[in-house]
Amino acid sequence: MNVEEVCRKAKDNASAIAFMSESDMNKVLSAAADALINNRSEILTANGEDVKNAEAAGKDAGFIDRLTLTESRIEGIVEGLRELCALKCPIGEVMDDYVSKDGLRIRKVRVPMGVVGFIYEARPNVTADAIGLCVKSGNAVVLRGSKDALESNRTIVKVIKKAISALGFNPEFIQLVEDVSREAA
């Protein structure tokens, strides 16, 4: 799929998350966290490919460190998703409520933005973090990481989408742009 098709797919499936209850959002976040832990060996294998390719390409040590996932880094990602469960869902929060001088009641209420796009470099942890933030805020997400973390990102997205699907929810509000060209960004 090209970038436009990926974005359209996210938009077409945005209602799957926008109208989800807070309880269901938390179930999705918990399932995503469990899936990352339960599939960490698959994620670490994919990440190992990315790291090997980056080393072969001569990337510097700092870059390699940012790219590298470890057991403890995956545990940190999982902890972040679990912490999101404890936060109050912002959807429906009334930010302001007043009556205008014409007698019209005006309410400013938080709603999902729709589709959020993330373009980021070789930090595969951002993939799960972005998904988590978008789930909690009721937004579809289009992820576009760098070519250096493509295998890691693919695996993380696959694992999380499979977990969401197993709960009986539509996971297609999560989309990954696999075209890593500059033109695609």
PDB file of C-alpha atoms in Angstrom:
ATOM      1  CA  MET A   1       0.000   0.000   0.000  1.00  0.00           C
ATOM      2  CA  ASN A   2       1.183   3.507  -0.703  1.00  0.00           C
ATOM      3  CA  VAL A   3       1.088   6.233   1.951  1.00  0.00           C
ATOM      4  CA  GLU A   4      -2.251   7.619   0.805  1.00  0.00           C
ATOM      5  CA  GLU A   5      -3.858   4.156   0.986  1.00  0.00           C
ATOM      6  CA  VAL A   6      -2.400   3.530   4.451  1.00  0.00           C
ATOM      7  CA  CYS A   7      -3.738   6.864   5.699  1.00  0.00           C
ATOM      8  CA  ARG A   8      -7.144   6.237   4.152  1.00  0.00           C
ATOM      9  CA  LYS A   9      -7.299   2.815   5.817  1.00  0.00           C
ATOM     10  CA  ALA A  10      -6.550   4.398   9.198  1.00  0.00           C
ATOM     11  CA  LYS A  11      -9.215   7.054   8.625  1.00  0.00           C
ATOM     12  CA  ASP A  12     -11.770   4.487   7.463  1.00  0.00           C
ATOM     13  CA  ASN A  13     -11.212   2.525  10.672  1.00  0.00           C
ATOM     14  CA  ALA A  14     -10.875   5.462  13.088  1.00  0.00           C
ATOM     15  CA  SER A  15     -14.343   4.885  14.528  1.00  0.00           C
ATOM     16  CA  ALA A  16     -13.126   1.527  15.878  1.00  0.00           C
ATOM     17  CA  ILE A  17     -11.200   3.444  18.543  1.00  0.00           C
ATOM     18  CA  ALA A  18     -13.031   6.797  18.640  1.00  0.00           C
ATOM     19  CA  PHE A  19     -16.218   5.272  20.028  1.00  0.00           C
ATOM     20  CA  MET A  20     -14.567   2.701  22.289  1.00  0.00           C
ATOM     21  CA  SER A  21     -15.391   2.921  25.989  1.00  0.00           C
ATOM     22  CA  GLU A  22     -12.633   3.757  28.438  1.00  0.00           C
ATOM     23  CA  SER A  23     -12.931   0.254  29.865  1.00  0.00           C
ATOM     24  CA  ASP A  24     -12.394  -1.254  26.422  1.00  0.00           C
ATOM     25  CA  MET A  25      -9.481   1.109  25.733  1.00  0.00           C
ATOM     26  CA  ASN A  26      -7.841  -0.165  28.909  1.00  0.00           C
ATOM     27  CA  LYS A  27      -8.477  -3.763  27.834  1.00  0.00           C
ATOM     28  CA  VAL A  28      -6.758  -2.990  24.532  1.00  0.00           C
ATOM     29  CA  LEU A  29      -3.789  -1.379  26.299  1.00  0.00           C
ATOM     30  CA  SER A  30      -3.473  -4.330  28.696  1.00  0.00           C
ATOM     31  CA  ALA A  31      -3.690  -6.828  25.846  1.00  0.00           C
ATOM     32  CA  ALA A  32      -1.027  -4.887  23.919  1.00  0.00           C
ATOM     33  CA  ALA A  33       1.250  -4.921  26.968  1.00  0.00           C
ATOM     34  CA  ASP A  34       0.720  -8.659  27.489  1.00  0.00           C
ATOM     35  CA  ALA A  35       1.351  -9.320  23.794  1.00  0.00           C
ATOM     36  CA  LEU A  36       4.660  -7.457  23.871  1.00  0.00           C
ATOM     37  CA  ILE A  37       5.830  -9.496  26.855  1.00  0.00           C
ATOM     38  CA  ASN A  38       4.538 -12.796  25.465  1.00  0.00           C
ATOM     39  CA  ASN A  39       6.141 -12.171  22.058  1.00  0.00           C
ATOM     40  CA  ARG A  40       9.339 -10.523  23.203  1.00  0.00           C
ATOM     41  CA  SER A  41      11.551 -13.201  21.650  1.00  0.00           C
ATOM     42  CA  GLU A  42       9.988 -12.547  18.222  1.00  0.00           C
ATOM     43  CA  ILE A  43      10.394  -8.792  18.751  1.00  0.00           C
ATOM     44  CA  LEU A  44      14.011  -9.179  19.877  1.00  0.00           C
ATOM     45  CA  THR A  45      14.785 -11.379  16.853  1.00  0.00           C
ATOM     46  CA  ALA A  46      13.349  -8.765  14.468  1.00  0.00           C
ATOM     47  CA  ASN A  47      15.225  -6.034  16.318  1.00  0.00           C
ATOM     48  CA  GLY A  48      18.415  -8.089  16.057  1.00  0.00           C
ATOM     49  CA  GLU A  49      18.055  -7.994  12.253  1.00  0.00           C
ATOM     50  CA  ASP A  50      17.659  -4.211  12.354  1.00  0.00           C
ATOM     51  CA  VAL A  51      20.693  -3.815  14.623  1.00  0.00           C
ATOM     52  CA  LYS A  52      22.813  -6.125  12.437  1.00  0.00           C
ATOM     53  CA  ASN A  53      21.866  -4.126   9.316  1.00  0.00           C
ATOM     54  CA  ALA A  54      22.598  -0.821  11.052  1.00  0.00           C
ATOM     55  CA  GLU A  55      26.001  -2.050  12.202  1.00  0.00           C
ATOM     56  CA  ALA A  56      26.784  -3.245   8.669  1.00  0.00           C
ATOM     57  CA  ALA A  57      25.795   0.205   7.384  1.00  0.00           C
ATOM     58  CA  GLY A  58      28.336   1.777   9.746  1.00  0.00           C
ATOM     59  CA  LYS A  59      25.891   3.562  12.056  1.00  0.00           C
ATOM     60  CA  ASP A  60      27.468   5.064  15.167  1.00  0.00           C
ATOM     61  CA  ALA A  61      27.204   3.616  18.681  1.00  0.00           C
ATOM     62  CA  GLY A  62      24.595   6.141  19.853  1.00  0.00           C
ATOM     63  CA  PHE A  63      22.363   5.311  16.913  1.00  0.00           C
ATOM     64  CA  ILE A  64      22.737   1.586  17.539  1.00  0.00           C
ATOM     65  CA  ASP A  65      21.858   2.102  21.207  1.00  0.00           C
ATOM     66  CA  ARG A  66      18.653   3.993  20.342  1.00  0.00           C
ATOM     67  CA  LEU A  67      17.713   1.265  17.870  1.00  0.00           C
ATOM     68  CA  THR A  68      18.403  -1.639  20.209  1.00  0.00           C
ATOM     69  CA  LEU A  69      15.648  -3.298  22.207  1.00  0.00           C
ATOM     70  CA  THR A  70      16.457  -5.440  25.222  1.00  0.00           C
ATOM     71  CA  GLU A  71      14.370  -7.390  27.711  1.00  0.00           C
ATOM     72  CA  SER A  72      14.472  -4.438  30.111  1.00  0.00           C
ATOM     73  CA  ARG A  73      13.560  -1.926  27.398  1.00  0.00           C
ATOM     74  CA  ILE A  74      10.575  -4.051  26.383  1.00  0.00           C
ATOM     75  CA  GLU A  75       9.577  -4.213  30.065  1.00  0.00           C
ATOM     76  CA  GLY A  76       9.773  -0.395  30.133  1.00  0.00           C
ATOM     77  CA  ILE A  77       7.514  -0.132  27.083  1.00  0.00           C
ATOM     78  CA  VAL A  78       5.052  -2.520  28.723  1.00  0.00           C
ATOM     79  CA  GLU A  79       5.135  -0.514  31.951  1.00  0.00           C
ATOM     80  CA  GLY A  80       4.319   2.632  29.955  1.00  0.00           C
ATOM     81  CA  LEU A  81       1.276   0.966  28.383  1.00  0.00           C
ATOM     82  CA  ARG A  82       0.095  -0.225  31.791  1.00  0.00           C
ATOM     83  CA  GLU A  83       0.528   3.295  33.213  1.00  0.00           C
ATOM     84  CA  LEU A  84      -1.722   4.629  30.448  1.00  0.00           C
ATOM     85  CA  CYS A  85      -4.478   2.358  31.778  1.00  0.00           C
ATOM     86  CA  ALA A  86      -4.370   4.260  35.070  1.00  0.00           C
ATOM     87  CA  LEU A  87      -4.867   7.627  33.376  1.00  0.00           C
ATOM     88  CA  LYS A  88      -8.326   9.069  32.906  1.00  0.00           C
ATOM     89  CA  CYS A  89      -9.553   9.059  29.328  1.00  0.00           C
ATOM     90  CA  PRO A  90      -9.678  12.657  28.060  1.00  0.00           C
ATOM     91  CA  ILE A  91     -12.586  12.031  25.669  1.00  0.00           C
ATOM     92  CA  GLY A  92     -15.762  13.788  26.750  1.00  0.00           C
ATOM     93  CA  GLU A  93     -14.051  16.013  29.308  1.00  0.00           C
ATOM     94  CA  VAL A  94     -15.783  19.398  29.441  1.00  0.00           C
ATOM     95  CA  MET A  95     -13.109  22.079  29.211  1.00  0.00           C
ATOM     96  CA  ASP A  96     -15.450  25.063  29.338  1.00  0.00           C
ATOM     97  CA  ASP A  97     -19.194  25.522  29.732  1.00  0.00           C
ATOM     98  CA  TYR A  98     -20.994  28.859  29.648  1.00  0.00           C
ATOM     99  CA  VAL A  99     -24.032  30.677  28.341  1.00  0.00           C
ATOM    100  CA  SER A 100     -23.375  33.416  25.807  1.00  0.00           C
ATOM    101  CA  LYS A 101     -24.942  36.854  26.120  1.00  0.00           C
ATOM    102  CA  ASP A 102     -27.472  35.679  23.492  1.00  0.00           C
ATOM    103  CA  GLY A 103     -28.531  32.815  25.761  1.00  0.00           C
ATOM    104  CA  LEU A 104     -26.760  30.120  23.748  1.00  0.00           C
ATOM    105  CA  ARG A 105     -25.098  27.429  25.855  1.00  0.00           C
ATOM    106  CA  ILE A 106     -21.528  26.821  24.707  1.00  0.00           C
ATOM    107  CA  ARG A 107     -19.544  23.764  25.768  1.00  0.00           C
ATOM    108  CA  LYS A 108     -15.973  23.005  24.849  1.00  0.00           C
ATOM    109  CA  VAL A 109     -15.585  19.210  25.015  1.00  0.00           C
ATOM    110  CA  ARG A 110     -12.516  17.066  24.274  1.00  0.00           C
ATOM    111  CA  VAL A 111     -12.974  14.720  21.332  1.00  0.00           C
ATOM    112  CA  PRO A 112     -10.564  12.528  19.358  1.00  0.00           C
ATOM    113  CA  MET A 113      -8.656  14.328  16.604  1.00  0.00           C
ATOM    114  CA  GLY A 114      -9.258  11.432  14.198  1.00  0.00           C
ATOM    115  CA  VAL A 115      -5.977  10.192  12.764  1.00  0.00           C
ATOM    116  CA  VAL A 116      -2.587  11.035  14.227  1.00  0.00           C
ATOM    117  CA  GLY A 117       0.553  10.585  12.160  1.00  0.00           C
ATOM    118  CA  PHE A 118       3.917   9.827  13.741  1.00  0.00           C
ATOM    119  CA  ILE A 119       7.158  10.136  11.790  1.00  0.00           C
ATOM    120  CA  TYR A 120      10.118   9.042  13.863  1.00  0.00           C
ATOM    121  CA  GLU A 121      13.590   7.658  13.552  1.00  0.00           C
ATOM    122  CA  ALA A 122      15.210   4.443  14.700  1.00  0.00           C
ATOM    123  CA  ARG A 123      13.456   4.115  18.049  1.00  0.00           C
ATOM    124  CA  PRO A 124      11.162   1.084  17.900  1.00  0.00           C
ATOM    125  CA  ASN A 125       9.871   1.845  21.400  1.00  0.00           C
ATOM    126  CA  VAL A 126       8.064   4.846  19.872  1.00  0.00           C
ATOM    127  CA  THR A 127       5.923   2.425  17.860  1.00  0.00           C
ATOM    128  CA  ALA A 128       4.282   0.982  20.986  1.00  0.00           C
ATOM    129  CA  ASP A 129       4.258   4.340  22.802  1.00  0.00           C
ATOM    130  CA  ALA A 130       2.447   6.052  19.912  1.00  0.00           C
ATOM    131  CA  ILE A 131      -0.095   3.251  19.666  1.00  0.00           C
ATOM    132  CA  GLY A 132      -0.727   3.467  23.416  1.00  0.00           C
ATOM    133  CA  LEU A 133      -1.214   7.234  23.415  1.00  0.00           C
ATOM    134  CA  CYS A 134      -3.556   7.050  20.438  1.00  0.00           C
ATOM    135  CA  VAL A 135      -5.604   4.251  21.993  1.00  0.00           C
ATOM    136  CA  LYS A 136      -6.049   6.224  25.222  1.00  0.00           C
ATOM    137  CA  SER A 137      -7.049   9.371  23.329  1.00  0.00           C
ATOM    138  CA  GLY A 138      -9.380   7.565  20.893  1.00  0.00           C
ATOM    139  CA  ASN A 139      -7.346   8.285  17.781  1.00  0.00           C
ATOM    140  CA  ALA A 140      -6.333   6.168  14.824  1.00  0.00           C
ATOM    141  CA  VAL A 141      -2.596   6.171  14.207  1.00  0.00           C
ATOM    142  CA  VAL A 142      -0.353   6.094  11.153  1.00  0.00           C
ATOM    143  CA  LEU A 143       3.214   5.155  12.038  1.00  0.00           C
ATOM    144  CA  ARG A 144       6.202   5.897   9.854  1.00  0.00           C
ATOM    145  CA  GLY A 145       9.492   4.885  11.430  1.00  0.00           C
ATOM    146  CA  SER A 146      12.853   4.827   9.733  1.00  0.00           C
ATOM    147  CA  LYS A 147      14.124   2.091   7.449  1.00  0.00           C
ATOM    148  CA  ASP A 148      16.596   1.152  10.159  1.00  0.00           C
ATOM    149  CA  ALA A 149      13.837  -0.096  12.496  1.00  0.00           C
ATOM    150  CA  LEU A 150      11.425  -1.493   9.918  1.00  0.00           C
ATOM    151  CA  GLU A 151      11.579  -5.137  11.043  1.00  0.00           C
ATOM    152  CA  SER A 152      11.133  -4.166  14.689  1.00  0.00           C
ATOM    153  CA  ASN A 153       8.228  -1.845  13.862  1.00  0.00           C
ATOM    154  CA  ARG A 154       6.510  -4.437  11.668  1.00  0.00           C
ATOM    155  CA  THR A 155       6.738  -7.028  14.421  1.00  0.00           C
ATOM    156  CA  ILE A 156       5.537  -4.720  17.190  1.00  0.00           C
ATOM    157  CA  VAL A 157       2.552  -3.584  15.098  1.00  0.00           C
ATOM    158  CA  LYS A 158       1.716  -7.166  14.089  1.00  0.00           C
ATOM    159  CA  VAL A 159       1.842  -8.412  17.681  1.00  0.00           C
ATOM    160  CA  ILE A 160      -0.314  -5.568  19.021  1.00  0.00           C
ATOM    161  CA  LYS A 161      -2.871  -5.795  16.204  1.00  0.00           C
ATOM    162  CA  LYS A 162      -3.177  -9.541  16.739  1.00  0.00           C
ATOM    163  CA  ALA A 163      -3.835  -8.987  20.459  1.00  0.00           C
ATOM    164  CA  ILE A 164      -6.505  -6.369  19.726  1.00  0.00           C
ATOM    165  CA  SER A 165      -8.153  -8.672  17.212  1.00  0.00           C
ATOM    166  CA  ALA A 166      -8.162 -11.527  19.756  1.00  0.00           C
ATOM    167  CA  LEU A 167     -10.259  -9.292  22.031  1.00  0.00           C
ATOM    168  CA  GLY A 168     -12.823  -8.984  19.242  1.00  0.00           C
ATOM    169  CA  PHE A 169     -11.963  -5.396  18.312  1.00  0.00           C
ATOM    170  CA  ASN A 170     -10.988  -4.031  14.906  1.00  0.00           C
ATOM    171  CA  PRO A 171      -7.230  -3.279  14.995  1.00  0.00           C
ATOM    172  CA  GLU A 172      -7.117  -1.517  11.636  1.00  0.00           C
ATOM    173  CA  PHE A 173      -7.073   1.933  13.248  1.00  0.00           C
ATOM    174  CA  ILE A 174      -3.349   1.163  13.585  1.00  0.00           C
ATOM    175  CA  GLN A 175      -1.422   1.456  10.335  1.00  0.00           C
ATOM    176  CA  LEU A 176       2.288   1.247   9.551  1.00  0.00           C
ATOM    177  CA  VAL A 177       3.784   2.936   6.515  1.00  0.00           C
ATOM    178  CA  GLU A 178       6.286   0.443   5.172  1.00  0.00           C
ATOM    179  CA  ASP A 179       7.525   2.709   2.399  1.00  0.00           C
ATOM    180  CA  VAL A 180      10.614   4.153   4.072  1.00  0.00           C
ATOM    181  CA  SER A 181      11.618   6.476   1.241  1.00  0.00           C
ATOM    182  CA  ARG A 182      12.024  10.196   1.822  1.00  0.00           C
ATOM    183  CA  GLU A 183       9.264  10.800  -0.703  1.00  0.00           C
ATOM    184  CA  ALA A 184       6.859   8.740   1.400  1.00  0.00           C
ATOM    185  CA  ALA A 185       7.630  10.846   4.485  1.00  0.00           C
TER     186      ALA A 185
END
